[in-house]
Each structure stands twice: as C-alpha cells, then as structure tokens.
PDB file of C-alpha atoms in Angstrom:
ATOM      1  CA  MET A   1      -8.354 -13.838 344.828  1.00  0.00           C
ATOM      2  CA  ARG A   2      -9.038 -13.393 340.689  1.00  0.00           C
ATOM      3  CA  ARG A   3      -6.091 -11.697 340.562  1.00  0.00           C
ATOM      4  CA  ALA A   4      -3.737 -14.742 341.783  1.00  0.00           C
ATOM      5  CA  THR A   5      -5.870 -16.444 339.222  1.00  0.00           C
ATOM      6  CA  TYR A   6      -5.264 -13.772 336.299  1.00  0.00           C
ATOM      7  CA  LEU A   7      -1.508 -13.742 336.807  1.00  0.00           C
ATOM      8  CA  SER A   8      -0.594 -17.827 337.434  1.00  0.00           C
ATOM      9  CA  VAL A   9      -2.267 -18.353 333.809  1.00  0.00           C
ATOM     10  CA  ALA A  10      -0.615 -14.783 332.344  1.00  0.00           C
ATOM     11  CA  VAL A  11       2.405 -16.479 333.701  1.00  0.00           C
ATOM     12  CA  GLY A  12       1.760 -20.216 332.986  1.00  0.00           C
ATOM     13  CA  SER A  13       1.080 -19.069 329.285  1.00  0.00           C
ATOM     14  CA  LEU A  14       4.441 -17.440 328.579  1.00  0.00           C
ATOM     15  CA  LEU A  15       6.592 -20.199 330.675  1.00  0.00           C
ATOM     16  CA  ILE A  16       4.688 -22.814 327.968  1.00  0.00           C
ATOM     17  CA  VAL A  17       6.233 -20.527 325.116  1.00  0.00           C
ATOM     18  CA  VAL A  18       9.619 -20.142 326.030  1.00  0.00           C
ATOM     19  CA  LYS A  19       9.958 -23.539 327.276  1.00  0.00           C
ATOM     20  CA  LEU A  20       8.507 -25.042 323.778  1.00  0.00           C
ATOM     21  CA  VAL A  21      11.300 -23.215 322.055  1.00  0.00           C
ATOM     22  CA  ALA A  22      13.876 -24.159 324.467  1.00  0.00           C
ATOM     23  CA  TRP A  23      13.321 -28.119 324.107  1.00  0.00           C
ATOM     24  CA  GLY A  24      13.021 -27.749 320.317  1.00  0.00           C
ATOM     25  CA  ALA A  25      16.728 -26.724 320.747  1.00  0.00           C
ATOM     26  CA  THR A  26      17.992 -28.413 322.864  1.00  0.00           C
ATOM     27  CA  ASP A  27      15.386 -31.986 322.989  1.00  0.00           C
ATOM     28  CA  SER A  28      15.758 -32.501 327.015  1.00  0.00           C
ATOM     29  CA  VAL A  29      13.678 -34.821 328.536  1.00  0.00           C
ATOM     30  CA  ALA A  30      14.934 -32.560 331.532  1.00  0.00           C
ATOM     31  CA  LEU A  31      13.440 -29.440 329.826  1.00  0.00           C
ATOM     32  CA  LEU A  32      10.685 -31.104 328.187  1.00  0.00           C
ATOM     33  CA  SER A  33       9.458 -32.282 331.722  1.00  0.00           C
ATOM     34  CA  THR A  34       8.879 -28.340 332.948  1.00  0.00           C
ATOM     35  CA  LEU A  35       7.159 -28.028 329.771  1.00  0.00           C
ATOM     36  CA  ILE A  36       4.769 -30.654 330.147  1.00  0.00           C
ATOM     37  CA  ASP A  37       4.528 -28.964 334.253  1.00  0.00           C
ATOM     38  CA  SER A  38       4.162 -25.682 332.662  1.00  0.00           C
ATOM     39  CA  THR A  39       1.149 -26.836 330.183  1.00  0.00           C
ATOM     40  CA  LEU A  40      -0.985 -28.367 332.959  1.00  0.00           C
ATOM     41  CA  ASP A  41      -0.346 -26.093 336.015  1.00  0.00           C
ATOM     42  CA  THR A  42      -1.747 -23.765 332.984  1.00  0.00           C
ATOM     43  CA  VAL A  43      -4.687 -25.783 332.466  1.00  0.00           C
ATOM     44  CA  ALA A  44      -4.472 -26.038 336.720  1.00  0.00           C
ATOM     45  CA  SER A  45      -5.141 -22.469 336.811  1.00  0.00           C
ATOM     46  CA  LEU A  46      -7.844 -22.186 334.041  1.00  0.00           C
ATOM     47  CA  VAL A  47      -9.709 -24.297 336.583  1.00  0.00           C
ATOM     48  CA  ASN A  48      -9.067 -22.077 339.041  1.00  0.00           C
ATOM     49  CA  LEU A  49     -10.057 -19.180 337.916  1.00  0.00           C
ATOM     50  CA  PHE A  50     -13.439 -20.503 337.394  1.00  0.00           C
ATOM     51  CA  ALA A  51     -13.769 -22.308 340.346  1.00  0.00           C
ATOM     52  CA  VAL A  52     -12.466 -19.257 342.497  1.00  0.00           C
ATOM     53  CA  ARG A  53     -15.223 -17.210 340.258  1.00  0.00           C
ATOM     54  CA  GLN A  54     -17.751 -19.622 341.411  1.00  0.00           C
ATOM     55  CA  ALA A  55     -16.416 -19.856 344.711  1.00  0.00           C
ATOM     56  CA  LEU A  56     -16.873 -16.024 345.728  1.00  0.00           C
ATOM     57  CA  GLN A  57     -20.415 -16.337 344.195  1.00  0.00           C
ATOM     58  CA  PRO A  58     -23.074 -15.583 347.278  1.00  0.00           C
ATOM     59  CA  ALA A  59     -25.355 -17.934 348.905  1.00  0.00           C
ATOM     60  CA  ASP A  60     -28.320 -17.908 346.762  1.00  0.00           C
ATOM     61  CA  HIS A  61     -31.569 -20.172 347.128  1.00  0.00           C
ATOM     62  CA  GLN A  62     -30.263 -23.257 345.020  1.00  0.00           C
ATOM     63  CA  HIS A  63     -27.199 -22.642 347.706  1.00  0.00           C
ATOM     64  CA  ARG A  64     -27.508 -21.686 350.822  1.00  0.00           C
ATOM     65  CA  PHE A  65     -24.244 -22.582 352.082  1.00  0.00           C
ATOM     66  CA  GLY A  66     -22.672 -20.533 349.471  1.00  0.00           C
ATOM     67  CA  HIS A  67     -20.365 -22.065 346.536  1.00  0.00           C
ATOM     68  CA  GLY A  68     -17.104 -22.592 348.888  1.00  0.00           C
ATOM     69  CA  LYS A  69     -17.081 -25.873 347.801  1.00  0.00           C
ATOM     70  CA  ALA A  70     -16.283 -25.507 343.983  1.00  0.00           C
ATOM     71  CA  GLU A  71     -12.661 -24.966 345.409  1.00  0.00           C
ATOM     72  CA  PRO A  72     -11.641 -28.784 347.152  1.00  0.00           C
ATOM     73  CA  LEU A  73     -13.386 -29.700 343.752  1.00  0.00           C
ATOM     74  CA  ALA A  74     -10.797 -27.720 341.390  1.00  0.00           C
ATOM     75  CA  GLY A  75      -8.052 -29.169 343.576  1.00  0.00           C
ATOM     76  CA  LEU A  76      -9.404 -32.896 342.828  1.00  0.00           C
ATOM     77  CA  ALA A  77      -8.798 -31.988 339.105  1.00  0.00           C
ATOM     78  CA  GLN A  78      -5.445 -30.358 339.432  1.00  0.00           C
ATOM     79  CA  SER A  79      -4.172 -33.046 341.387  1.00  0.00           C
ATOM     80  CA  THR A  80      -5.515 -35.458 338.657  1.00  0.00           C
ATOM     81  CA  PHE A  81      -3.533 -33.167 335.653  1.00  0.00           C
ATOM     82  CA  ILE A  82      -0.530 -33.433 338.042  1.00  0.00           C
ATOM     83  CA  ALA A  83      -0.664 -36.992 338.518  1.00  0.00           C
ATOM     84  CA  GLY A  84      -0.961 -37.632 334.591  1.00  0.00           C
ATOM     85  CA  SER A  85       1.847 -35.726 334.001  1.00  0.00           C
ATOM     86  CA  ALA A  86       4.199 -37.355 336.047  1.00  0.00           C
ATOM     87  CA  LEU A  87       2.775 -40.661 334.712  1.00  0.00           C
ATOM     88  CA  PHE A  88       3.741 -39.415 331.181  1.00  0.00           C
ATOM     89  CA  LEU A  89       7.262 -38.171 332.188  1.00  0.00           C
ATOM     90  CA  VAL A  90       8.550 -41.364 333.884  1.00  0.00           C
ATOM     91  CA  GLY A  91       7.501 -43.042 330.693  1.00  0.00           C
ATOM     92  CA  GLU A  92       9.668 -40.534 328.884  1.00  0.00           C
ATOM     93  CA  ALA A  93      12.450 -40.260 331.360  1.00  0.00           C
ATOM     94  CA  GLY A  94      12.530 -43.985 331.178  1.00  0.00           C
ATOM     95  CA  LYS A  95      12.676 -44.056 327.476  1.00  0.00           C
ATOM     96  CA  ARG A  96      15.731 -41.801 327.758  1.00  0.00           C
ATOM     97  CA  MET A  97      17.711 -43.945 329.870  1.00  0.00           C
ATOM     98  CA  PHE A  98      17.661 -46.866 327.685  1.00  0.00           C
ATOM     99  CA  PHE A  99      18.236 -44.513 324.805  1.00  0.00           C
ATOM    100  CA  PRO A 100      20.598 -41.490 326.449  1.00  0.00           C
ATOM    101  CA  GLU A 101      21.366 -38.652 323.828  1.00  0.00           C
ATOM    102  CA  ALA A 102      23.361 -35.738 324.062  1.00  0.00           C
ATOM    103  CA  VAL A 103      21.581 -32.186 325.098  1.00  0.00           C
ATOM    104  CA  ASP A 104      21.895 -29.487 322.251  1.00  0.00           C
ATOM    105  CA  HIS A 105      22.423 -25.980 322.562  1.00  0.00           C
ATOM    106  CA  ALA A 106      22.623 -25.974 326.305  1.00  0.00           C
ATOM    107  CA  PRO A 107      23.122 -22.470 326.994  1.00  0.00           C
ATOM    108  CA  LEU A 108      19.771 -21.820 325.528  1.00  0.00           C
ATOM    109  CA  GLY A 109      17.737 -24.389 327.819  1.00  0.00           C
ATOM    110  CA  ILE A 110      19.926 -22.686 330.553  1.00  0.00           C
ATOM    111  CA  ALA A 111      18.494 -19.488 330.020  1.00  0.00           C
ATOM    112  CA  VAL A 112      15.284 -19.389 329.174  1.00  0.00           C
ATOM    113  CA  MET A 113      14.864 -22.060 333.067  1.00  0.00           C
ATOM    114  CA  ALA A 114      16.620 -18.750 334.552  1.00  0.00           C
ATOM    115  CA  PHE A 115      14.108 -16.347 332.837  1.00  0.00           C
ATOM    116  CA  SER A 116      11.427 -19.179 334.291  1.00  0.00           C
ATOM    117  CA  ILE A 117      12.784 -18.877 337.604  1.00  0.00           C
ATOM    118  CA  VAL A 118      12.838 -15.139 337.668  1.00  0.00           C
ATOM    119  CA  MET A 119       8.995 -15.126 336.590  1.00  0.00           C
ATOM    120  CA  THR A 120       8.165 -17.864 338.771  1.00  0.00           C
ATOM    121  CA  VAL A 121       9.548 -16.447 342.349  1.00  0.00           C
ATOM    122  CA  GLY A 122       7.188 -13.286 341.326  1.00  0.00           C
ATOM    123  CA  LEU A 123       3.985 -15.261 341.291  1.00  0.00           C
ATOM    124  CA  VAL A 124       5.199 -17.680 343.694  1.00  0.00           C
ATOM    125  CA  LEU A 125       5.219 -14.278 346.648  1.00  0.00           C
ATOM    126  CA  PHE A 126       2.128 -12.957 344.948  1.00  0.00           C
ATOM    127  CA  GLN A 127       0.246 -15.939 345.989  1.00  0.00           C
ATOM    128  CA  ARG A 128       1.498 -16.312 349.142  1.00  0.00           C
ATOM    129  CA  TYR A 129       0.258 -12.715 349.945  1.00  0.00           C
ATOM    130  CA  VAL A 130      -2.781 -13.942 348.602  1.00  0.00           C
ATOM    131  CA  ILE A 131      -3.225 -17.416 351.246  1.00  0.00           C
ATOM    132  CA  ARG A 132      -2.244 -14.744 354.000  1.00  0.00           C
ATOM    133  CA  ARG A 133      -5.160 -12.766 353.772  1.00  0.00           C
ATOM    134  CA  THR A 134      -7.108 -15.718 352.178  1.00  0.00           C
ATOM    135  CA  GLY A 135      -6.585 -19.194 353.379  1.00  0.00           C
ATOM    136  CA  SER A 136      -7.570 -20.253 350.004  1.00  0.00           C
ATOM    137  CA  LEU A 137      -7.663 -23.626 349.356  1.00  0.00           C
ATOM    138  CA  ALA A 138      -7.469 -23.488 345.369  1.00  0.00           C
ATOM    139  CA  ILE A 139      -4.433 -20.758 344.860  1.00  0.00           C
ATOM    140  CA  ASP A 140      -2.659 -22.439 347.955  1.00  0.00           C
ATOM    141  CA  ALA A 141      -2.521 -25.793 345.551  1.00  0.00           C
ATOM    142  CA  ASP A 142      -1.285 -23.224 342.690  1.00  0.00           C
ATOM    143  CA  HIS A 143       1.015 -22.080 344.900  1.00  0.00           C
ATOM    144  CA  LEU A 144       2.076 -26.114 345.743  1.00  0.00           C
ATOM    145  CA  HIS A 145       2.670 -25.972 342.164  1.00  0.00           C
ATOM    146  CA  TYR A 146       5.144 -23.144 341.232  1.00  0.00           C
ATOM    147  CA  VAL A 147       7.432 -23.332 344.670  1.00  0.00           C
ATOM    148  CA  GLY A 148       7.724 -27.019 342.640  1.00  0.00           C
ATOM    149  CA  ASP A 149       8.404 -25.707 339.476  1.00  0.00           C
ATOM    150  CA  LEU A 150      11.422 -23.852 341.205  1.00  0.00           C
ATOM    151  CA  GLY A 151      12.988 -26.631 342.509  1.00  0.00           C
ATOM    152  CA  MET A 152      12.683 -28.313 338.850  1.00  0.00           C
ATOM    153  CA  ASN A 153      13.321 -25.443 337.402  1.00  0.00           C
ATOM    154  CA  MET A 154      16.748 -25.699 338.999  1.00  0.00           C
ATOM    155  CA  CYS A 155      17.383 -29.001 338.994  1.00  0.00           C
ATOM    156  CA  VAL A 156      17.110 -28.800 334.983  1.00  0.00           C
ATOM    157  CA  ILE A 157      19.956 -26.372 335.037  1.00  0.00           C
ATOM    158  CA  VAL A 158      22.077 -28.661 336.642  1.00  0.00           C
ATOM    159  CA  SER A 159      20.774 -31.504 334.754  1.00  0.00           C
ATOM    160  CA  LEU A 160      21.923 -28.978 331.189  1.00  0.00           C
ATOM    161  CA  ILE A 161      25.527 -28.457 332.937  1.00  0.00           C
ATOM    162  CA  LEU A 162      25.982 -31.405 333.629  1.00  0.00           C
ATOM    163  CA  SER A 163      24.844 -33.343 330.214  1.00  0.00           C
ATOM    164  CA  ALA A 164      26.482 -30.590 327.827  1.00  0.00           C
ATOM    165  CA  GLN A 165      29.282 -29.134 329.916  1.00  0.00           C
ATOM    166  CA  PHE A 166      30.718 -33.143 331.531  1.00  0.00           C
ATOM    167  CA  GLY A 167      29.157 -35.816 329.134  1.00  0.00           C
ATOM    168  CA  PHE A 168      27.213 -37.246 331.919  1.00  0.00           C
ATOM    169  CA  GLU A 169      24.121 -38.227 329.159  1.00  0.00           C
ATOM    170  CA  TRP A 170      21.962 -39.846 332.559  1.00  0.00           C
ATOM    171  CA  ALA A 171      21.527 -36.567 334.462  1.00  0.00           C
ATOM    172  CA  ASP A 172      18.923 -35.607 331.803  1.00  0.00           C
ATOM    173  CA  PRO A 173      16.552 -38.740 332.396  1.00  0.00           C
ATOM    174  CA  LEU A 174      17.624 -39.386 336.221  1.00  0.00           C
ATOM    175  CA  PHE A 175      16.421 -34.785 337.117  1.00  0.00           C
ATOM    176  CA  ALA A 176      13.057 -35.914 335.659  1.00  0.00           C
ATOM    177  CA  LEU A 177      12.374 -39.000 337.463  1.00  0.00           C
ATOM    178  CA  GLY A 178      12.856 -37.260 340.587  1.00  0.00           C
ATOM    179  CA  ILE A 179      10.858 -34.356 339.132  1.00  0.00           C
ATOM    180  CA  ALA A 180       8.272 -37.147 338.127  1.00  0.00           C
ATOM    181  CA  GLY A 181       8.197 -37.875 341.709  1.00  0.00           C
ATOM    182  CA  PHE A 182       7.613 -34.531 343.138  1.00  0.00           C
ATOM    183  CA  LEU A 183       4.742 -34.084 341.301  1.00  0.00           C
ATOM    184  CA  VAL A 184       3.053 -37.685 342.026  1.00  0.00           C
ATOM    185  CA  TYR A 185       3.917 -35.794 345.877  1.00  0.00           C
ATOM    186  CA  SER A 186       2.215 -32.774 345.000  1.00  0.00           C
ATOM    187  CA  ALA A 187      -0.725 -34.651 343.600  1.00  0.00           C
ATOM    188  CA  ALA A 188      -1.554 -36.639 346.654  1.00  0.00           C
ATOM    189  CA  THR A 189      -0.980 -34.388 348.506  1.00  0.00           C
ATOM    190  CA  ILE A 190      -3.764 -31.637 346.839  1.00  0.00           C
ATOM    191  CA  ALA A 191      -6.006 -34.944 346.491  1.00  0.00           C
ATOM    192  CA  TRP A 192      -6.485 -35.822 350.481  1.00  0.00           C
ATOM    193  CA  ARG A 193      -6.552 -32.306 351.402  1.00  0.00           C
ATOM    194  CA  SER A 194      -9.425 -31.233 349.325  1.00  0.00           C
ATOM    195  CA  LEU A 195     -11.082 -34.980 350.092  1.00  0.00           C
ATOM    196  CA  HIS A 196     -11.215 -34.286 353.643  1.00  0.00           C
ATOM    197  CA  LEU A 197     -12.937 -30.055 352.964  1.00  0.00           C
ATOM    198  CA  LEU A 198     -15.225 -32.510 350.385  1.00  0.00           C
ATOM    199  CA  MET A 199     -16.127 -34.988 354.136  1.00  0.00           C
ATOM    200  CA  ASP A 200     -16.683 -31.987 356.107  1.00  0.00           C
ATOM    201  CA  ARG A 201     -13.669 -32.362 358.205  1.00  0.00           C
ATOM    202  CA  GLU A 202     -13.715 -30.759 361.623  1.00  0.00           C
ATOM    203  CA  PHE A 203     -11.677 -27.777 362.429  1.00  0.00           C
ATOM    204  CA  PRO A 204      -8.530 -28.313 363.549  1.00  0.00           C
ATOM    205  CA  ASP A 205      -8.269 -29.246 367.664  1.00  0.00           C
ATOM    206  CA  GLU A 206      -6.877 -25.932 368.574  1.00  0.00           C
ATOM    207  CA  ASP A 207      -9.007 -24.141 366.774  1.00  0.00           C
ATOM    208  CA  ARG A 208     -11.825 -26.378 368.322  1.00  0.00           C
ATOM    209  CA  LYS A 209     -10.691 -25.313 371.907  1.00  0.00           C
ATOM    210  CA  ARG A 210     -10.877 -21.880 370.824  1.00  0.00           C
ATOM    211  CA  ILE A 211     -14.249 -22.182 370.420  1.00  0.00           C
ATOM    212  CA  ALA A 212     -15.042 -23.200 373.720  1.00  0.00           C
ATOM    213  CA  GLU A 213     -12.831 -20.861 375.636  1.00  0.00           C
ATOM    214  CA  ILE A 214     -14.265 -17.896 373.876  1.00  0.00           C
ATOM    215  CA  CYS A 215     -18.260 -19.470 374.766  1.00  0.00           C
ATOM    216  CA  GLN A 216     -17.040 -20.554 378.456  1.00  0.00           C
ATOM    217  CA  ALA A 217     -15.111 -16.652 378.876  1.00  0.00           C
ATOM    218  CA  HIS A 218     -18.539 -15.226 378.890  1.00  0.00           C
ATOM    219  CA  PRO A 219     -20.096 -15.615 382.570  1.00  0.00           C
ATOM    220  CA  ASP A 220     -23.631 -16.334 381.832  1.00  0.00           C
ATOM    221  CA  VAL A 221     -23.097 -19.607 379.764  1.00  0.00           C
ATOM    222  CA  HIS A 222     -22.718 -22.959 382.409  1.00  0.00           C
ATOM    223  CA  ASP A 223     -21.028 -25.068 379.613  1.00  0.00           C
ATOM    224  CA  ILE A 224     -21.200 -25.796 375.802  1.00  0.00           C
ATOM    225  CA  HIS A 225     -21.683 -28.988 373.901  1.00  0.00           C
ATOM    226  CA  ASP A 226     -22.328 -30.817 370.239  1.00  0.00           C
ATOM    227  CA  LEU A 227     -19.970 -28.194 368.743  1.00  0.00           C
ATOM    228  CA  ARG A 228     -19.669 -28.876 365.060  1.00  0.00           C
ATOM    229  CA  THR A 229     -17.083 -27.580 362.449  1.00  0.00           C
ATOM    230  CA  ARG A 230     -17.061 -27.647 358.797  1.00  0.00           C
ATOM    231  CA  SER A 231     -15.098 -25.641 355.870  1.00  0.00           C
ATOM    232  CA  ALA A 232     -16.378 -25.133 352.213  1.00  0.00           C
ATOM    233  CA  GLY A 233     -13.593 -23.088 351.196  1.00  0.00           C
ATOM    234  CA  LEU A 234     -13.026 -19.552 352.207  1.00  0.00           C
ATOM    235  CA  GLN A 235     -16.317 -20.003 354.282  1.00  0.00           C
ATOM    236  CA  GLY A 236     -16.474 -21.812 357.868  1.00  0.00           C
ATOM    237  CA  PHE A 237     -19.649 -23.146 359.671  1.00  0.00           C
ATOM    238  CA  ILE A 238     -19.991 -23.589 363.684  1.00  0.00           C
ATOM    239  CA  GLN A 239     -22.586 -24.929 365.181  1.00  0.00           C
ATOM    240  CA  LEU A 240     -23.094 -25.736 368.999  1.00  0.00           C
ATOM    241  CA  HIS A 241     -25.346 -25.327 371.995  1.00  0.00           C
ATOM    242  CA  LEU A 242     -25.015 -23.229 374.897  1.00  0.00           C
ATOM    243  CA  GLU A 243     -26.114 -24.023 378.817  1.00  0.00           C
ATOM    244  CA  LEU A 244     -27.251 -21.348 380.141  1.00  0.00           C
ATOM    245  CA  ASP A 245     -29.242 -21.247 382.997  1.00  0.00           C
ATOM    246  CA  PRO A 246     -32.650 -22.339 383.140  1.00  0.00           C
ATOM    247  CA  ASP A 247     -34.834 -20.019 384.964  1.00  0.00           C
ATOM    248  CA  ILE A 248     -33.318 -16.764 382.637  1.00  0.00           C
ATOM    249  CA  SER A 249     -35.728 -15.661 380.049  1.00  0.00           C
ATOM    250  CA  LEU A 250     -36.204 -16.125 376.529  1.00  0.00           C
ATOM    251  CA  LYS A 251     -34.753 -12.657 375.835  1.00  0.00           C
ATOM    252  CA  ARG A 252     -31.981 -12.831 377.759  1.00  0.00           C
ATOM    253  CA  ALA A 253     -30.924 -15.948 376.418  1.00  0.00           C
ATOM    254  CA  HIS A 254     -30.406 -14.409 373.018  1.00  0.00           C
ATOM    255  CA  VAL A 255     -28.575 -11.676 374.353  1.00  0.00           C
ATOM    256  CA  ILE A 256     -26.526 -14.020 375.653  1.00  0.00           C
ATOM    257  CA  SER A 257     -26.294 -16.139 371.907  1.00  0.00           C
ATOM    258  CA  ASP A 258     -25.245 -13.029 370.705  1.00  0.00           C
ATOM    259  CA  GLU A 259     -22.507 -11.916 372.248  1.00  0.00           C
ATOM    260  CA  VAL A 260     -20.526 -15.268 372.290  1.00  0.00           C
ATOM    261  CA  GLU A 261     -21.688 -15.225 368.514  1.00  0.00           C
ATOM    262  CA  ALA A 262     -19.987 -11.711 368.170  1.00  0.00           C
ATOM    263  CA  GLY A 263     -16.998 -13.557 369.827  1.00  0.00           C
ATOM    264  CA  LEU A 264     -16.704 -15.821 367.541  1.00  0.00           C
ATOM    265  CA  ARG A 265     -17.235 -13.846 364.903  1.00  0.00           C
ATOM    266  CA  LYS A 266     -13.783 -11.741 365.636  1.00  0.00           C
ATOM    267  CA  ALA A 267     -12.102 -14.266 366.139  1.00  0.00           C
ATOM    268  CA  PHE A 268     -13.315 -16.556 362.743  1.00  0.00           C
ATOM    269  CA  PRO A 269     -14.361 -13.552 360.936  1.00  0.00           C
ATOM    270  CA  ALA A 270     -14.954 -16.194 357.563  1.00  0.00           C
ATOM    271  CA  ALA A 271     -17.418 -18.292 359.905  1.00  0.00           C
ATOM    272  CA  ASP A 272     -21.391 -18.867 359.966  1.00  0.00           C
ATOM    273  CA  VAL A 273     -22.088 -19.604 363.549  1.00  0.00           C
ATOM    274  CA  ILE A 274     -25.157 -20.929 364.717  1.00  0.00           C
ATOM    275  CA  ILE A 275     -26.334 -21.322 368.280  1.00  0.00           C
ATOM    276  CA  HIS A 276     -28.620 -22.972 370.163  1.00  0.00           C
ATOM    277  CA  GLN A 277     -29.666 -22.558 373.851  1.00  0.00           C
ATOM    278  CA  ASP A 278     -29.935 -25.402 376.244  1.00  0.00           C
ATOM    279  CA  PRO A 279     -30.974 -25.619 379.953  1.00  0.00           C
ATOM    280  CA  ALA A 280     -28.168 -26.310 381.722  1.00  0.00           C
ATOM    281  CA  GLY A 281     -28.270 -29.855 383.898  1.00  0.00           C
ATOM    282  CA  THR A 282     -31.635 -31.438 381.612  1.00  0.00           C
ATOM    283  CA  MET A 283     -29.305 -33.763 379.883  1.00  0.00           C
ATOM    284  CA  GLU A 284     -26.632 -35.263 379.386  1.00  0.00           C
ATOM    285  CA  ARG A 285     -24.422 -33.565 376.148  1.00  0.00           C
ATOM    286  CA  LYS A 286     -21.370 -35.229 374.593  1.00  0.00           C
ATOM    287  CA  ASP A 287     -19.474 -33.968 371.278  1.00  0.00           C
ATOM    288  CA  PRO A 288     -21.061 -36.658 369.482  1.00  0.00           C
ATOM    289  CA  PHE A 289     -18.078 -38.448 368.275  1.00  0.00           C
ATOM    290  CA  ASP A 290     -15.131 -38.006 369.933  1.00  0.00           C
ATOM    291  CA  GLY A 291     -17.133 -37.844 373.746  1.00  0.00           C
ATOM    292  CA  GLU A 292     -15.096 -34.582 374.342  1.00  0.00           C
ATOM    293  CA  ARG A 293     -16.432 -33.194 376.903  1.00  0.00           C
ATOM    294  CA  TYR A 294     -15.653 -29.453 377.534  1.00  0.00           C
ATOM    295  CA  ALA A 295     -14.963 -28.164 381.113  1.00  0.00           C
ATOM    296  CA  THR A 296     -16.276 -25.476 382.462  1.00  0.00           C
ATOM    297  CA  ARG A 297     -14.441 -22.434 384.008  1.00  0.00           C
ATOM    298  CA  ASP A 298     -15.530 -23.231 387.439  1.00  0.00           C
ATOM    299  CA  ALA A 299     -16.454 -26.526 388.698  1.00  0.00           C
ATOM    300  CA  SER A 300     -18.981 -25.754 391.220  1.00  0.00           C
ATOM    301  CA  ARG A 301     -21.245 -24.822 387.836  1.00  0.00           C
ATOM    302  CA  THR A 302     -21.382 -28.282 386.624  1.00  0.00           C
ATOM    303  CA  VAL A 303     -24.026 -30.207 386.689  1.00  0.00           C
ATOM    304  CA  PRO A 304     -24.134 -34.162 387.008  1.00  0.00           C
ATOM    305  CA  ARG A 305     -24.542 -35.633 383.317  1.00  0.00           C
ATOM    306  CA  ARG A 306     -26.578 -38.982 382.432  1.00  0.00           C
ATOM    307  CA  SER A 307     -25.630 -40.348 379.177  1.00  0.00           C
ATOM    308  CA  ARG A 308     -27.460 -39.326 375.947  1.00  0.00           C
ATOM    309  CA  ALA A 309     -29.059 -42.865 375.760  1.00  0.00           C
ATOM    310  CA  SER A 310     -30.756 -42.534 378.938  1.00  0.00           C
TER     311      SER A 310
END
C-alpha cells in the first residue's frame, strides 16, 4: 500500500510537468482539463500517502480500534478535490464554447497524451494488484482517478485530432465538458463509499450469511443472534452471540467459542472477532435492526422464542 501511494505521487508529478508544457504549447482546454485532473490527482495521492501511513499504524491506548478510518476520511477529501476541479473545468469549457479557438501544435499534445496513457496504465495495473491483496479504499479511490484518466487522455487525443485536422473547434470544449461530468460521477462514488465506512455500515448480506453459516457449522452451536459487523479501513469487526447448551461448563463454552472464532478468522483474516456465549432458550434474540433470525441446521434444536421486550 505504501509503495502504491509513492508510485502514484511520482507518476502524478511527472504527468503534471509534461502536460503543463503541452498545454502551454497547444492552448487546448481539453488538455487543460487533464492537467487540472492530474494536479488534483497528485494532491489527492499526497493525502492518500499520509492517510495510508496513518491507517497502517497499529492500535494504541488512545485508538483501541486502530486508525483505519483515516482511509475514508482521505476518500472524502479526494471527492472534494475532484468535484472542485470539475466545476472549474465546466467554467473553462463554457467560455471556449462561446469563444472557440483553434488548437496549436496538436502533434505535441497527442505525443504527451500517449506518454500519459503508457505511464497511467503501469500505475493502474500495480494499484489493481494492491487492491486485490488489501481491499484498501484509499488505493481503490486513487485507482478510480487514474482509470478515468485513461479515458480522458484518449478523449483528448480525439479532440486534438478533430480540432487540428478537421477544424471542428467545438470538439475541444465538448470533450472537456464530458470529462467534467465523469469527474463529478467519480467524486460522488468515492464520497458515498467513504460515508458508508464512516457510518459503520454492515458487511454485505452475503458476508453476514457466511458468518452465520460458519458459526452454525459447529455441532455444539444451537444458533446465533445480535450479529453486528462494520469496517474501518483494512480492519473489519465482527461481534455476535452464540447460543450454546445451558448445561455445559464455562470452560467448554470457551473452547467452542475459540473454535468458532478460528473459523471466522480463517474466512475473514482482517477481522477482529468478539463472541459472547449465551445459554440457548433463555430469551428471544433477534438482529436488533432488521429482525433477521438465523436458521439453525436442525429445526428440532430451535427453542421457542419470545420478544426482547417481554
């Protein structure tokens, strides 16, 4: 993850330099749009660099649950940068729509955009590898930027060709407006995912069902209830109650919980698991929010239940 952030900052800085030179020579607003995007991508990558360093810090006495929420906070910062660049780009493209200008030195602009595509492809492939290994939201958000950059760079090449070779001067601002629209969509996507993490959204339904299946696969587990899950950066948190035979010893209940926990950790290696043991059949237990009740393997072992309020 650290190497991905370093590489992202390095590639972004290099692209800023070459695009700045090309924009000065061509005066293309579409090329300006990619320059702005690369600048903000680099700023966002710097934010990512510090956020990832913080998120990877182990838990301490002041942060018992770790520092994982630094990642979604960085995601919100990135979405703000991206949205701001899109608004600026809309203004620049709007002016060029009313006062179209010919694009100069188009071959230089095309060469710079081709170079940008090659550099960005290498970065995107490495980021994709890191995301598969870690599931990092911060790296995923950065990856989204640069995947968008690939499409933008290709659009700019088309825009430069249409403007310089065919005299279609409106192509430049039209492509810039299209890029601005994509930037707004990207900003909204990143912000939405970041807010889910900050608000402790539950794991996906398929993961919650998998947790229930792992618990119920143990022969001594009657049922589970009060399953709560959330994520904070790379760290996941799973909390649940196991319903066990009320006549077993505390030591045996502890052994069963350890065995269930081992199964959960194998399936969710980045998760912190907390399990509470309850005697089966003592009171009604439901998921406190959606009322979901997890079915047992053997219906004959299910104990009639009363409502929590009773």
